[in-house]
Each structure stands twice: as C-alpha cells, then as structure tokens.
Short mmCIF file of C-alpha atoms and ligand atoms in Angstrom, two decimals:
data_model
loop_
_atom_site.label_atom_id
_atom_site.label_comp_id
_atom_site.label_asym_id
_atom_site.label_seq_id
_atom_site.Cartn_x
_atom_site.Cartn_y
_atom_site.Cartn_z
CA MET A 1 78.03 45.92 61.24
CA ALA A 2 75.84 46.91 64.08
CA VAL A 3 75.48 44.34 66.81
CA LEU A 4 71.86 43.66 67.75
CA GLU A 5 71.55 43.66 71.52
CA LYS A 6 69.06 41.24 72.87
CA LYS A 7 67.07 43.01 75.60
CA SER A 8 67.03 41.08 78.78
CA SER A 9 66.38 41.86 82.44
CA GLN A 10 69.79 40.83 83.41
CA HIS A 11 71.37 43.20 80.97
CA SER A 12 69.38 46.12 82.22
CA ILE A 13 70.08 45.43 85.73
CA GLU A 14 73.83 45.25 85.01
CA LEU A 15 73.72 48.57 83.19
CA GLU A 16 72.17 50.36 86.12
CA ASP A 17 74.39 48.69 88.53
CA LYS A 18 77.60 49.70 86.58
CA TYR A 19 76.62 53.23 85.40
CA GLY A 20 74.04 54.34 87.83
CA ALA A 21 74.41 55.63 91.40
CA HIS A 22 73.27 53.05 93.92
CA ASN A 23 70.67 55.24 95.63
CA TYR A 24 67.93 52.72 95.29
CA HIS A 25 67.53 48.96 96.00
CA PRO A 26 65.04 47.87 93.32
CA LEU A 27 63.20 44.54 93.28
CA PRO A 28 64.87 42.54 90.46
CA VAL A 29 62.28 43.15 87.71
CA VAL A 30 62.82 45.34 84.62
CA LEU A 31 59.64 46.88 83.23
CA SER A 32 59.16 47.99 79.70
CA LYS A 33 55.40 48.56 79.33
CA GLY A 34 52.38 49.64 81.33
CA GLU A 35 48.64 49.82 80.78
CA GLY A 36 45.97 50.39 83.38
CA VAL A 37 46.65 48.21 86.41
CA TYR A 38 49.32 46.13 84.53
CA VAL A 39 53.01 46.32 83.74
CA TRP A 40 55.15 44.02 81.74
CA ASP A 41 58.80 43.12 82.00
CA VAL A 42 61.20 43.00 79.10
CA GLU A 43 60.71 39.21 78.75
CA GLY A 44 56.99 39.88 78.34
CA LYS A 45 55.79 38.67 81.70
CA LYS A 46 52.64 40.53 82.95
CA TYR A 47 52.21 41.81 86.48
CA TYR A 48 49.69 43.70 88.64
CA ASP A 49 51.37 46.84 89.81
CA PHE A 50 50.73 47.22 93.60
CA LEU A 51 53.03 50.16 93.98
CA SER A 52 51.76 52.59 91.37
CA ALA A 53 55.15 54.34 91.42
CA TYR A 54 54.63 55.27 95.06
CA SER A 55 51.05 56.38 94.37
CA ALA A 56 51.84 58.56 91.32
CA VAL A 57 49.97 56.31 88.77
CA ASN A 58 46.68 56.55 90.46
CA GLN A 59 44.89 56.91 87.11
CA GLY A 60 46.54 53.69 85.75
CA HIS A 61 49.44 53.36 83.53
CA CYS A 62 49.51 55.27 80.22
CA HIS A 63 46.00 56.60 80.59
CA PRO A 64 45.07 57.57 77.05
CA LYS A 65 43.52 60.88 77.93
CA ILE A 66 46.57 62.00 79.98
CA VAL A 67 49.13 60.71 77.35
CA GLY A 68 47.07 62.31 74.64
CA ALA A 69 47.16 65.65 76.47
CA MET A 70 50.86 65.27 76.95
CA VAL A 71 51.60 64.34 73.29
CA ASN A 72 49.38 67.04 71.95
CA GLN A 73 51.09 69.75 74.15
CA ALA A 74 54.58 68.35 73.46
CA GLN A 75 53.99 68.93 69.75
CA THR A 76 52.82 72.53 70.37
CA LEU A 77 54.77 74.19 73.11
CA THR A 78 56.93 72.58 75.81
CA LEU A 79 58.61 75.16 77.83
CA THR A 80 58.69 78.91 78.04
CA SER A 81 60.01 79.44 81.54
CA ARG A 82 58.09 81.90 83.63
CA ALA A 83 60.00 84.75 82.11
CA PHE A 84 56.90 84.79 79.76
CA TYR A 85 53.26 83.76 80.16
CA ASN A 86 52.04 80.67 78.42
CA ASP A 87 48.50 79.94 77.38
CA LYS A 88 48.17 76.76 79.51
CA LEU A 89 49.32 77.67 82.99
CA GLY A 90 46.58 80.11 83.92
CA GLU A 91 43.94 77.64 82.63
CA TYR A 92 45.44 74.91 84.86
CA GLU A 93 45.70 77.25 87.83
CA LYS A 94 42.08 78.12 87.46
CA PHE A 95 40.94 74.56 87.09
CA ALA A 96 43.05 73.22 90.00
CA THR A 97 42.26 75.96 92.53
CA GLU A 98 38.56 75.47 91.86
CA PHE A 99 38.99 71.64 91.93
CA PHE A 100 40.54 71.82 95.39
CA GLY A 101 38.96 74.96 96.72
CA PHE A 102 41.78 77.42 97.10
CA ASP A 103 42.55 81.02 95.82
CA LYS A 104 45.99 80.33 94.41
CA LEU A 105 48.35 77.66 93.22
CA LEU A 106 52.21 77.73 92.94
CA PRO A 107 53.48 75.20 90.46
CA MET A 108 56.63 73.10 90.96
CA ASN A 109 57.81 69.72 89.63
CA THR A 110 58.58 67.19 92.38
CA GLY A 111 56.96 66.44 95.80
CA ALA A 112 60.12 67.47 97.60
CA GLU A 113 60.27 70.81 95.82
CA ALA A 114 56.53 71.39 96.73
CA VAL A 115 57.27 70.72 100.34
CA GLU A 116 60.23 73.12 100.27
CA THR A 117 57.97 75.69 98.71
CA ALA A 118 55.33 75.27 101.47
CA LEU A 119 58.05 75.64 104.13
CA LYS A 120 59.24 78.96 102.54
CA ILE A 121 55.68 80.32 102.21
CA CYS A 122 55.05 79.33 105.89
CA ARG A 123 58.25 81.15 107.10
CA LYS A 124 57.57 84.26 105.02
CA TRP A 125 53.97 84.40 106.27
CA ALA A 126 55.19 84.07 109.84
CA TYR A 127 57.59 87.13 109.54
CA GLU A 128 55.24 89.27 107.47
CA LYS A 129 51.82 88.43 108.75
CA LYS A 130 52.27 86.81 112.16
CA GLY A 131 55.00 89.16 113.25
CA ILE A 132 57.54 86.57 114.29
CA SER A 133 61.11 88.19 114.56
CA GLU A 134 63.34 87.40 111.58
CA ASN A 135 64.98 83.98 111.58
CA GLU A 136 63.15 82.82 114.71
CA ALA A 137 60.27 80.84 113.03
CA GLN A 138 59.80 77.27 114.03
CA ILE A 139 57.81 74.66 112.11
CA ILE A 140 56.45 71.62 113.85
CA VAL A 141 56.89 68.27 112.20
CA CYS A 142 56.06 64.69 113.17
CA GLU A 143 58.44 61.86 114.08
CA ASN A 144 58.79 59.17 111.30
CA ASN A 145 57.80 61.79 108.66
CA PHE A 146 58.69 61.40 105.06
CA HIS A 147 58.48 64.58 102.97
CA GLY A 148 61.28 64.16 100.52
CA ARG A 149 65.03 64.12 100.12
CA THR A 150 66.37 67.74 100.02
CA THR A 151 68.85 68.91 102.69
CA THR A 152 66.32 70.85 104.64
CA ILE A 153 63.71 68.08 104.53
CA ILE A 154 66.12 65.38 105.74
CA SER A 155 67.18 67.87 108.45
CA PHE A 156 63.84 67.06 110.15
CA SER A 157 63.68 63.39 109.38
CA ASN A 158 64.48 60.87 112.00
CA ASP A 159 65.53 58.16 109.52
CA PRO A 160 69.27 57.66 110.02
CA VAL A 161 69.73 56.16 106.59
CA ALA A 162 68.29 59.30 105.03
CA ARG A 163 70.20 61.72 107.30
CA LYS A 164 73.55 60.33 108.34
CA ASN A 165 76.57 62.14 106.86
CA PHE A 166 74.43 64.85 105.09
CA GLY A 167 74.68 67.55 107.84
CA PRO A 168 74.94 70.32 108.80
CA TYR A 169 71.17 70.33 109.05
CA THR A 170 68.68 73.17 108.53
CA GLU A 171 67.49 74.61 111.75
CA GLY A 172 63.91 75.65 112.72
CA PHE A 173 62.07 72.48 113.25
CA ILE A 174 60.36 70.90 116.25
CA LYS A 175 59.65 67.22 116.16
CA ILE A 176 56.74 65.66 117.88
CA GLU A 177 55.14 62.32 118.03
CA TYR A 178 52.61 61.68 115.26
CA ASP A 179 48.95 61.20 116.25
CA ASN A 180 49.62 62.93 119.60
CA LEU A 181 47.44 65.96 120.21
CA SER A 182 48.88 66.75 123.63
CA ALA A 183 52.39 66.87 122.15
CA LEU A 184 51.11 69.22 119.57
CA GLU A 185 49.41 71.46 122.06
CA SER A 186 52.38 71.65 124.37
CA ALA A 187 54.80 72.44 121.41
CA LEU A 188 52.39 75.27 120.55
CA GLU A 189 52.03 76.44 124.04
CA ASN A 190 55.72 76.45 124.77
CA ASN A 191 56.97 78.11 121.62
CA LYS A 192 55.80 81.65 120.72
CA ASN A 193 57.56 81.40 117.37
CA VAL A 194 55.76 78.49 115.71
CA ALA A 195 54.77 79.37 112.21
CA GLY A 196 53.28 76.06 111.02
CA PHE A 197 52.56 72.42 111.49
CA LEU A 198 53.57 70.13 108.58
CA VAL A 199 51.81 66.83 108.65
CA GLU A 200 51.05 63.71 106.36
CA PRO A 201 47.37 62.87 106.83
CA ILE A 202 48.44 59.19 106.71
CA GLN A 203 52.08 58.53 107.15
CA GLY A 204 52.92 56.55 103.90
CA GLU A 205 56.54 55.75 103.82
CA ALA A 206 56.74 55.13 107.61
CA GLY A 207 54.40 52.13 106.86
CA VAL A 208 50.83 53.43 106.22
CA TYR A 209 50.15 54.75 109.74
CA VAL A 210 46.47 55.88 109.85
CA PRO A 211 46.04 58.46 112.79
CA SER A 212 43.11 58.51 115.17
CA GLU A 213 39.86 59.60 113.52
CA ASP A 214 39.67 62.95 115.10
CA TYR A 215 43.38 63.68 114.97
CA LEU A 216 43.55 65.90 111.86
CA ALA A 217 40.45 67.99 112.78
CA LYS A 218 41.68 68.50 116.31
CA ALA A 219 45.27 69.35 115.08
CA LYS A 220 43.70 71.87 112.71
CA ALA A 221 41.61 73.38 115.49
CA LEU A 222 44.82 73.72 117.64
CA CYS A 223 46.64 75.42 114.74
CA GLU A 224 43.80 77.87 114.45
CA LYS A 225 43.89 78.55 118.28
CA TYR A 226 47.66 79.40 118.07
CA ASN A 227 47.60 81.22 114.68
CA VAL A 228 49.74 78.62 113.08
CA LEU A 229 49.51 77.39 109.47
CA PHE A 230 48.26 73.80 109.19
CA MET A 231 50.01 72.37 106.17
CA ALA A 232 48.98 69.02 104.73
CA ASP A 233 51.46 67.05 102.72
CA GLU A 234 49.12 65.06 100.47
CA VAL A 235 51.83 64.17 97.96
CA GLN A 236 51.17 60.40 98.50
CA THR A 237 47.70 60.43 100.08
CA GLY A 238 46.05 63.02 97.83
CA ILE A 239 44.19 62.78 94.56
CA ALA A 240 41.74 59.97 95.44
CA ARG A 241 44.37 57.47 96.80
CA THR A 242 42.68 57.01 100.18
CA GLY A 243 39.06 56.95 98.96
CA GLN A 244 38.43 60.67 99.12
CA LEU A 245 39.85 63.32 96.87
CA LEU A 246 42.10 64.34 99.74
CA ALA A 247 42.78 62.28 102.80
CA VAL A 248 41.95 65.42 105.08
CA ASP A 249 38.43 65.25 103.59
CA TYR A 250 37.70 62.40 106.11
CA GLY A 251 37.91 64.82 108.91
CA ASN A 252 36.43 67.66 106.82
CA VAL A 253 39.65 69.55 107.35
CA LYS A 254 40.67 72.46 105.20
CA PRO A 255 44.42 72.79 105.27
CA ASP A 256 45.91 76.37 105.17
CA VAL A 257 48.54 75.05 102.88
CA LEU A 258 47.98 71.91 100.63
CA VAL A 259 50.97 70.11 99.02
CA LEU A 260 50.35 67.91 96.08
CA GLY A 261 52.58 65.90 93.61
CA LYS A 262 52.76 62.43 92.16
CA ALA A 263 49.21 61.63 90.87
CA LEU A 264 48.74 65.32 89.88
CA SER A 265 50.17 64.12 86.52
CA GLY A 266 48.97 60.45 86.85
CA GLY A 267 52.55 59.61 86.76
CA ALA A 268 53.10 60.85 83.16
CA TYR A 269 55.33 63.86 84.04
CA PRO A 270 56.76 65.46 87.14
CA VAL A 271 54.05 67.92 88.36
CA SER A 272 53.66 69.25 91.96
CA ALA A 273 51.91 72.14 93.43
CA VAL A 274 51.25 74.23 96.59
CA LEU A 275 47.83 75.60 97.08
CA ALA A 276 46.81 78.29 99.57
CA ASN A 277 44.49 81.22 99.92
CA ASP A 278 45.48 84.84 98.94
CA HIS A 279 46.21 85.98 102.56
CA ILE A 280 48.97 83.39 102.65
CA MET A 281 50.11 82.93 99.10
CA ASN A 282 50.34 86.64 98.56
CA VAL A 283 53.42 86.86 100.64
CA ILE A 284 55.29 85.35 97.69
CA LYS A 285 56.58 88.09 95.33
CA PRO A 286 58.57 88.09 92.01
CA GLY A 287 61.99 86.69 92.69
CA ASN A 288 61.15 85.03 96.02
CA HIS A 289 60.74 81.59 94.53
CA GLY A 290 60.61 79.69 91.23
CA SER A 291 61.72 76.83 88.94
CA THR A 292 62.61 76.74 85.31
CA PHE A 293 60.34 73.91 84.64
CA GLY A 294 57.56 74.76 87.22
CA GLY A 295 54.22 75.62 85.48
CA ASN A 296 55.36 74.64 82.12
CA PRO A 297 52.72 74.04 79.41
CA ILE A 298 53.12 70.24 79.22
CA ALA A 299 52.75 69.93 83.03
CA ALA A 300 49.74 72.24 82.96
CA ALA A 301 48.02 70.32 80.13
CA VAL A 302 48.82 67.00 81.77
CA ALA A 303 47.64 67.99 85.25
CA VAL A 304 44.32 69.21 83.90
CA ALA A 305 43.81 65.85 82.08
CA ALA A 306 44.89 63.90 85.12
CA LEU A 307 42.37 65.71 87.46
CA GLU A 308 39.57 65.26 84.90
CA VAL A 309 40.20 61.49 84.90
CA VAL A 310 39.99 61.40 88.63
CA ARG A 311 36.64 63.32 88.52
CA ASP A 312 35.15 61.58 85.47
CA GLU A 313 36.17 58.05 86.41
CA LYS A 314 35.11 58.63 90.01
CA LEU A 315 38.33 57.19 91.23
CA ALA A 316 37.95 58.30 94.81
CA ASP A 317 34.76 56.34 95.05
CA ASN A 318 36.30 53.26 93.44
CA ALA A 319 39.36 53.54 95.75
CA PHE A 320 37.08 53.66 98.69
CA LYS A 321 35.04 50.56 97.66
CA MET A 322 38.03 48.54 96.39
CA GLY A 323 39.95 49.43 99.70
CA GLU A 324 37.02 48.14 101.81
CA LEU A 325 36.84 44.99 99.79
CA PHE A 326 40.74 44.44 99.90
CA ARG A 327 41.06 44.80 103.73
CA SER A 328 37.99 42.70 104.42
CA GLU A 329 39.32 39.87 102.11
CA LEU A 330 42.75 39.96 103.60
CA ASN A 331 41.42 40.07 107.13
CA LYS A 332 39.73 36.68 106.39
CA TYR A 333 43.17 35.29 105.73
CA ILE A 334 44.92 37.09 108.54
CA GLU A 335 42.57 35.59 111.18
CA ASN A 336 44.36 32.23 110.72
CA SER A 337 47.81 33.59 109.65
CA LYS A 338 50.96 33.34 111.58
CA ILE A 339 52.98 35.35 109.07
CA VAL A 340 50.77 38.56 108.85
CA ASN A 341 49.86 40.48 112.01
CA LEU A 342 47.46 43.00 110.39
CA VAL A 343 46.37 45.00 107.34
CA ARG A 344 45.75 48.69 107.74
CA GLY A 345 45.09 51.72 105.51
CA LYS A 346 42.37 53.70 103.83
CA GLY A 347 41.03 53.43 100.23
CA LEU A 348 43.74 51.86 98.21
CA LEU A 349 46.72 52.91 100.37
CA ASN A 350 47.21 49.81 102.50
CA ALA A 351 49.99 47.94 104.19
CA ILE A 352 50.37 44.52 105.91
CA VAL A 353 52.67 44.00 108.93
CA ILE A 354 54.74 40.83 108.75
CA ASN A 355 55.12 38.92 111.92
CA ASP A 356 58.95 39.06 112.02
CA ASP A 357 61.49 41.45 113.40
CA GLU A 358 62.21 44.66 111.56
CA GLU A 359 65.68 43.69 110.40
CA SER A 360 64.49 40.32 108.92
CA GLU A 361 64.46 39.71 105.26
CA THR A 362 60.97 38.19 105.24
CA ALA A 363 59.08 41.21 103.84
CA TRP A 364 61.64 41.47 101.12
CA ASN A 365 61.41 37.67 100.29
CA ILE A 366 57.72 37.87 100.19
CA CYS A 367 57.93 40.69 97.64
CA VAL A 368 60.21 38.71 95.53
CA ALA A 369 57.76 35.74 95.74
CA LEU A 370 54.86 38.10 94.85
CA LYS A 371 56.75 39.11 91.84
CA GLU A 372 57.18 35.42 90.77
CA ASN A 373 53.48 35.07 91.19
CA GLY A 374 52.69 38.10 88.98
CA LEU A 375 52.25 41.01 91.51
CA LEU A 376 54.63 43.86 92.25
CA ALA A 377 54.90 45.41 95.73
CA LYS A 378 57.77 46.67 97.93
CA PRO A 379 58.47 46.73 101.63
CA THR A 380 58.27 50.31 103.17
CA HIS A 381 60.10 50.02 106.44
CA GLY A 382 61.49 46.67 107.62
CA ASN A 383 58.62 44.23 107.95
CA ILE A 384 55.87 46.29 106.37
CA ILE A 385 54.64 45.80 102.83
CA ARG A 386 52.63 48.54 101.15
CA PHE A 387 49.93 47.72 98.77
CA ALA A 388 48.84 50.63 96.55
CA PRO A 389 47.61 49.54 93.11
CA PRO A 390 46.24 52.02 90.48
CA LEU A 391 42.69 53.33 91.39
CA VAL A 392 41.27 52.08 88.14
CA MET A 393 41.25 48.47 89.49
CA ASN A 394 37.94 46.68 89.20
CA LYS A 395 36.52 44.11 91.48
CA GLU A 396 37.43 41.09 89.61
CA GLN A 397 41.04 42.13 89.24
CA LEU A 398 41.16 43.03 92.95
CA LEU A 399 40.01 39.56 93.95
CA GLU A 400 42.58 37.92 91.62
CA CYS A 401 45.25 40.12 93.42
CA VAL A 402 44.02 38.95 96.80
CA ASP A 403 44.26 35.39 95.55
CA ILE A 404 47.90 35.98 94.54
CA ILE A 405 48.75 37.67 97.70
CA THR A 406 47.20 35.01 100.03
CA LYS A 407 48.61 32.12 97.94
CA THR A 408 52.09 33.78 98.18
CA LEU A 409 51.81 34.42 101.92
CA LYS A 410 50.85 30.78 102.47
CA GLU A 411 54.28 29.87 101.17
CA PHE A 412 55.73 31.65 104.15
CA GLU A 413 53.57 30.35 106.96
C1 PLP B 1 54.31 62.52 101.70
C2 PLP B 1 55.34 62.63 100.70
N1 PLP B 1 55.91 63.88 100.55
C3 PLP B 1 56.80 64.26 99.70
C4 PLP B 1 57.41 63.12 98.91
C5 PLP B 1 58.49 63.55 97.96
O1 PLP B 1 58.09 63.49 96.63
P1 PLP B 1 59.17 63.42 95.53
O2 PLP B 1 59.77 62.02 95.56
O3 PLP B 1 58.37 63.62 94.18
O4 PLP B 1 60.20 64.43 95.72
C6 PLP B 1 56.85 61.87 99.07
C7 PLP B 1 57.48 60.80 98.25
O5 PLP B 1 57.27 59.63 98.48
C8 PLP B 1 55.87 61.65 100.02
O6 PLP B 1 55.39 60.43 100.11
#
C-alpha cells in the first residue's frame, strides 16, 4: 500500500538538506504557491513576497497572460535548437529590439550566460573593429560587482566567498571603484587595450548602491571618448524594477550593449538576452556562440507576453510611485529608529541598512521575524536587507507591508 506522505515545511527542508548541494542558505520557509504579490507556504500561510526571486517576478507570481503564453507554446512546440528556424524567435526578436531600441538581440537563458555573451561580443568587437592585438583586450569592471557565477565572472568579483578556491581565474579585467569617474578616466587613459566597461546601473547584490545622478551619463561619455563599449548589466535593475523601463533611462543613457535576464520572462522561465546595434552584434558569426535552449519557442513566447505585461500594466510607472511612497513612509520610521540607519533605492529596488556590524546576525534575524509576520525578504550583504516586491503591488498592499516592516523592526529597537 502506498504511504501517503504529509507535506510539511520540515520535510521539504530535510530533503533539500540531505540530497541537495548546500550552495544556498535559504530562509526557513517552504513555498508551494504564488499569485501576484503573494506566496503561500506548504502549511497554507500567506506572505508578501519582498524579494520577487531576486527581481525576476516583476510582473507578479503566475501572471495569467505569461503563464497562458507558456502553456500554449508548451503544447505546440518546445524546442528546436538553433539548427532550425522556429516561428516564434524572429517575432520575439523583432518585438524586443523595437521595445528596447536596438538592431539585434542574442538570446540566452540565464543572466550569467548573457553577461558572458556580452563579454565575448565585446572582446571580438575589440579585435575586429577597434584593432586591439589578439588576446590583449581588457574590460573595466567595478568593485563589489555582481554579474553571476561562472568561472570568468567570478574572476573579476571581489567577494571572497564567491571566488576562493575556484581559481585559476580568467585574465583581462581591470577593477575600479564604483561611482568614481576619475578612476574610470584614468583606467581608460592608462590602458590602450580597453575594449569595454561593464557596469550595473545600481549595484543590486552589493546592497542596492545607487550611484551619483550623473555617473552613468558621464561614464558613457568617457566610453565614447575612448572608443570603448559601455555595457549595462540590467539583469536585476531592468524591466521596470527601478521605476523606468531600464535604470539607465534615468540618465538618458543608451548602452552599446544591454544585458537582460530575470524579469524578461516574469520569472516563468529562464530567459536572458544581449542587445546591441549591428556594428557591434555583427561580429558574431555562425559557430562563435550559442546555447541549445537559447531562443527556444517557449522562451520567445513567454518573453513577448512578459514585456507586453510591463507595457500594458504600466509597471515602470507603478514601481516609480510605489517606490517613492515606500521610501517616504520608511523614512518617517527611520527618523526615530536606532536599529535602521537608512533606506535607499529607486523604484521598487530598495534596501535598508541595519545599524549593526556587518558580521552580526541582526539582518538575518529581522528577516526571520518578518517571515513570522507575513513578509519575505532576505539580507544581501551583512547588515543590508533588500526590499524588492513584485511591481504589481498597489498602494493599500504597500502600506500594509510598511506596517509589517515597521512593526517587526520595533521588536529589534
Ligand atoms: C546584475 C546581475 N547580473 C547577473 C546576474 C546573474 O543572473 P543569473 O542568476 O540568472 O545567472 C544577476 C543575478 O542576481 C545580477 O543581479
């Protein structure tokens, strides 16, 4: 006789612990359902999701239009590989390039793969268009960056936990301070072989660091002056998260290479992409780059639906308004708080900095208490807690969340 296993959080946690690699440290909550701004655990408790799967679920959990497009395509054609054409990829490429204003798109699956793709395009452009000698190209990156987990990407990370014992590292990167234009200018001046500058418009994983207002525009101007590609990694900041379609839109900056992922599918499916104009993208020829799943028909159908939702539901606008409200409400609390130093961010990508040292457990303990009170968030680094709910959140829900957050913080004052 089959034994009926009762589903419990504890059981799921034990399974992951025993049979899964321990490459994450999750909050002790086991989710089994999501809808809009809410998720439910296996015991049926409801939470506000204030992480949105690291800003992938911008359109809200299980958005019916996105799920509908996915189910419909899954029942029709799932994967052809790029050995053949499929009838969805071209439509998606046309839609997305017009949506973001570029000539061409290269489809991949995860954020890290898209970053790798951008780095390869940049190097090839440097050798074939800029005239840098083979194997000499350098790419400038920023300290405290987060661009993913591949061997090359961690080669230019300065997070010891992400790097240690994964060497030898990939060469060809120059690290400079974030939000420091003179560091950028001197790196450009002192190195003839710079091919590109890779930057997050807001450093998300590092703790939601928003650079000075003119940083991106001036960095782009410097890149133009030195004939270097300005590559914006908008995997986390893009697709309405920060209150504009792209975070670079705040500075009216047009990147040479745009990297997207996460919310490109609304969290329904792994979809990422690199966008660039022809004079850059055309360096990529058959055989240079690819992925079995990149550009598959499900991804293409899902991405079009996900972008249509962003446009039709005016999510950038909503993120902007809800973000202003969130920070102003939290600031009222912070004025008299001993436990929170500040709130910062743009749109609905925000973080609070806890008044405790980086190694303390306070931020983690606050997140556990937030969970008890019905809201899920996670520390980024040390004493910083990121708040990034789905962008479909309305005012009433947001104010309820502010209540939960301030009530929880009071327990720690
Ligand atoms: C800015 C940025 N780039 C790249 C990535 C990597 O994306 P993925 O986890 O899909 O590989 C992330 C993930 O958090 C990110 O925030």
